Amino acid sequence: MPTSIPLGAPIWADAVTPDLSGDVDFYMRLFNWAAFDSGEQFGHYTELCLGTTVSEARAVAGIAESASGQPGSSWGVAFHVSDCVRSAAEAEKLGAAITSHPIRVGDDLVYAALRDPDGGAFGLFEPLSDKVGFTARNEPGAIVWFEYVYDGAPVEAMQFYSELLNWTLKAPEQEDPEQDAPYVGLWTNEGHAIAGHHVEFGGARMALGPELKMKPHWTVCFGTDSVDLTAAKAVDLGGSVAVAPVDDPGGRMAVLTSPTGAFFTVMDARE
């Protein structure tokens, strides 16, 4: 297997935007990232990395220009599978809709885009090379967590993913009896995490504030040394704060938007 990222876990995240150069500049300045353009052949798909040179760069995420006429911008997540064609077919049987059938991208990967039974977008990603997938995780400036945001009972929405990707769903040990839709922790059941232990990679939660007007969706959560300072910096750079910094059981977090309207979360870097 060309990656240490376990099957079923998030292996990549990227954004689509109608303003590629503007958003690349925003994220580079916000997180102190370097950007590497793949060139015209690949539509100027850009890899966002920690580190300033190719030799020391560690991949955090990617960003691409949205298709002509596609409004707004958004972040998405792709999950590691061993056979993209087979997994896409299984997802269809479980009620998902394929929006882009499995396609081979050079010698690096096979990818398919889908929508889950509740309408949330996600990807399936079969790595063919050890050059793809996250090489930076769980530190300031990198992705530390993933959340599924849903205006309903999160555990019900996660049953589809649990069956497709062999996840374990875990509700908090001390549930609020007044909470009809408690937070749900998401765990893989196979392999070992990048950090060397079994993977709890994210959770599913109820929508907050402006998220209530959105379809169910995956949000990426980037680590930072200061949630409040990062939120203020995002505003200075032309972004906005959708959910103001707040303390939750996992630490301090805030939901931000890019200048083109993509929602993402910043939170204390988790160990």
XYZ file of C-alpha atoms in Angstrom:
271
model
C 0.000 0.000 0.000
C 1.565 3.336 -1.058
C 0.432 5.324 1.974
C 0.377 4.952 5.739
C -3.045 6.584 5.901
C -5.478 3.803 6.856
C -8.305 2.645 4.640
C -11.495 4.577 5.296
C -9.704 7.642 6.677
C -9.569 11.049 5.011
C -6.607 11.025 2.631
C -6.999 14.402 0.939
C -8.928 17.672 1.096
C -9.220 20.427 -1.435
C -11.172 23.532 -2.286
C -12.756 24.727 -5.516
C -13.026 28.449 -6.144
C -13.952 30.865 -8.949
C -10.932 33.018 -7.959
C -7.936 30.699 -7.825
C -5.203 33.316 -7.526
C -7.128 35.359 -4.949
C -7.952 32.404 -2.720
C -4.444 30.927 -2.971
C -3.084 34.272 -1.744
C -5.641 34.347 1.092
C -4.789 30.869 2.391
C -1.031 31.343 1.969
C -1.091 34.493 4.055
C -3.531 33.102 6.620
C -1.657 29.849 7.337
C 1.836 30.720 6.073
C 1.593 28.075 3.362
C 3.601 27.627 0.182
C 1.756 26.950 -3.086
C 2.899 24.716 -5.947
C 1.040 25.048 -9.274
C 0.789 21.785 -11.252
C 0.626 23.681 -14.540
C -1.781 24.169 -17.400
C -1.980 20.442 -18.200
C -3.726 19.838 -14.857
C -5.789 23.037 -14.874
C -3.341 24.804 -12.545
C -4.398 22.585 -9.661
C -2.374 23.952 -6.750
C -0.945 22.028 -3.802
C -0.809 23.917 -0.508
C 2.059 22.953 1.759
C 3.940 23.661 4.929
C 7.560 24.442 4.053
C 8.918 26.871 1.491
C 10.835 24.636 -0.943
C 9.879 21.552 -2.939
C 12.351 19.389 -1.011
C 10.921 20.293 2.398
C 7.267 20.834 1.419
C 4.678 18.752 3.272
C 1.262 18.611 1.658
C -1.704 20.025 3.580
C -4.419 20.346 0.927
C -5.147 21.398 -2.651
C -7.143 24.055 -4.446
C -8.540 24.243 -7.962
C -10.504 26.643 -10.109
C -14.187 25.734 -10.235
C -15.835 24.795 -13.501
C -17.189 27.639 -15.588
C -20.520 28.831 -14.237
C -20.206 26.992 -10.922
C -21.102 29.488 -8.176
C -19.195 30.094 -4.963
C -16.437 28.012 -3.463
C -16.256 25.122 -1.024
C -13.965 22.626 0.696
C -14.289 18.891 0.213
C -12.785 15.704 1.609
C -11.836 12.391 -0.019
C -11.555 9.050 1.753
C -8.958 6.336 1.204
C -10.239 3.217 -0.576
C -8.392 0.246 -2.037
C -10.536 0.054 -5.202
C -12.274 3.251 -6.282
C -14.454 1.604 -8.929
C -15.716 -1.058 -6.532
C -16.275 1.429 -3.688
C -18.181 3.843 -5.931
C -20.483 1.021 -7.033
C -21.036 0.018 -3.405
C -21.813 3.626 -2.468
C -24.484 3.723 -5.185
C -26.070 0.574 -3.783
C -26.185 2.267 -0.358
C -28.048 5.286 -1.747
C -25.300 7.676 -2.861
C -25.230 9.456 -6.207
C -22.087 9.503 -8.352
C -21.396 13.013 -9.658
C -18.072 12.142 -11.312
C -17.319 8.523 -12.162
C -13.945 7.031 -11.198
C -11.144 8.520 -13.271
C -7.424 7.847 -13.228
C -5.275 10.931 -12.650
C -1.876 10.278 -14.187
C 0.057 7.580 -12.350
C -0.935 8.909 -8.939
C -4.534 8.078 -8.102
C -8.069 7.082 -9.080
C -10.791 9.460 -7.912
C -14.594 9.619 -7.893
C -16.932 12.352 -6.628
C -20.254 11.472 -4.978
C -23.108 12.781 -2.851
C -24.244 10.782 0.152
C -27.942 9.919 0.701
C -28.432 13.238 2.568
C -26.806 15.289 -0.202
C -23.353 15.806 1.318
C -20.484 15.829 -1.192
C -17.427 13.609 -0.710
C -14.751 11.847 -2.719
C -13.286 8.362 -2.969
C -9.517 8.283 -3.499
C -7.440 5.254 -4.475
C -3.721 6.108 -4.224
C -1.397 4.573 -6.793
C 1.715 6.432 -5.642
C 3.348 7.359 -2.355
C 3.482 10.962 -3.601
C -0.197 11.651 -2.923
C -2.228 12.269 0.218
C -1.511 14.246 3.352
C 2.091 14.485 4.470
C 1.327 17.094 7.139
C -1.394 16.522 9.736
C -2.264 17.334 13.333
C -0.164 20.460 13.796
C -0.628 24.230 13.458
C -1.193 25.091 9.805
C -2.327 21.579 8.884
C -5.626 19.739 9.036
C -6.343 18.418 12.516
C -9.967 17.279 12.269
C -12.919 16.709 9.946
C -16.575 17.312 10.751
C -19.809 16.436 9.052
C -22.275 19.264 9.608
C -25.902 18.181 9.532
C -29.236 19.701 10.502
C -30.544 16.479 11.977
C -29.369 13.477 13.985
C -25.668 13.070 13.091
C -25.570 9.386 14.006
C -28.239 8.628 11.392
C -26.321 10.465 8.656
C -23.155 8.552 9.525
C -24.648 5.072 9.083
C -24.012 5.288 5.339
C -20.316 6.055 5.821
C -19.980 3.452 8.544
C -21.163 0.744 6.171
C -19.243 1.986 3.125
C -15.899 2.750 4.814
C -15.978 0.420 7.845
C -16.139 3.162 10.465
C -16.998 2.915 14.142
C -19.367 5.595 15.472
C -18.923 6.689 19.080
C -21.202 9.044 21.004
C -19.751 10.972 23.968
C -19.617 8.978 27.201
C -21.435 11.739 29.095
C -24.367 12.623 26.903
C -26.615 15.563 27.640
C -30.082 14.050 28.210
C -31.588 17.201 26.698
C -29.520 16.872 23.547
C -31.493 15.030 20.850
C -28.540 14.868 18.458
C -25.266 14.396 20.362
C -21.877 14.787 18.741
C -20.674 11.561 17.106
C -16.988 10.591 16.989
C -15.743 8.881 13.815
C -13.114 6.130 13.918
C -11.534 3.906 11.299
C -11.190 0.202 12.004
C -8.185 -0.629 9.862
C -4.487 0.199 9.900
C -2.682 2.807 11.940
C -2.817 6.551 11.944
C -0.035 8.818 10.746
C 0.679 9.502 14.408
C 1.026 5.766 15.053
C -2.264 4.909 16.739
C -5.799 3.880 15.828
C -7.594 6.727 14.094
C -10.251 9.004 15.472
C -10.236 11.475 12.616
C -13.376 13.537 13.084
C -16.962 13.827 14.141
C -20.487 14.667 13.067
C -22.399 17.530 14.653
C -25.506 19.644 14.384
C -25.312 22.713 12.131
C -24.696 26.083 13.789
C -25.748 29.613 12.820
C -25.493 30.215 9.046
C -24.718 26.517 8.518
C -28.411 25.812 9.108
C -29.144 27.238 5.657
C -26.652 24.911 3.987
C -26.942 21.353 2.752
C -25.227 18.676 4.851
C -21.498 18.954 4.212
C -18.003 18.001 5.314
C -15.869 20.776 6.759
C -12.106 20.747 7.146
C -10.596 21.931 10.423
C -7.133 23.508 10.432
C -4.950 23.716 13.513
C -3.730 27.017 14.873
C -1.862 28.287 17.912
C -4.551 30.948 18.422
C -8.104 30.591 17.152
C -8.917 34.212 17.998
C -5.899 35.683 16.219
C -6.461 33.508 13.142
C -10.119 34.562 12.973
C -9.132 38.232 13.182
C -6.446 37.753 10.529
C -8.959 36.072 8.187
C -11.166 39.167 8.367
C -8.175 41.427 7.666
C -7.419 39.338 4.563
C -10.966 39.647 3.194
C -12.606 36.600 4.750
C -15.275 36.551 7.425
C -16.262 34.869 10.687
C -19.354 32.659 10.395
C -19.242 31.266 13.942
C -17.259 33.364 16.430
C -14.517 31.683 18.504
C -16.050 29.438 21.152
C -14.860 26.722 23.533
C -16.224 23.238 22.879
C -15.324 19.890 24.502
C -12.468 19.409 22.044
C -10.970 22.879 22.480
C -11.465 26.353 21.090
C -12.806 26.662 17.533
C -14.283 29.111 15.028
C -15.943 28.736 11.638
C -14.531 31.079 8.992
C -15.191 31.777 5.315
C -12.776 32.622 2.539
C -13.272 35.782 0.425
C -15.204 33.642 -2.075
C -17.420 32.075 0.596
C -15.868 28.668 1.369
C -16.582 27.577 4.953
C -13.742 26.052 6.993
C -12.940 25.675 10.679
C -9.916 26.605 12.744
C -9.279 25.010 16.115
C -6.588 24.422 18.672
C -4.137 21.936 17.226
C -5.062 18.520 18.670
C -2.480 15.986 19.728
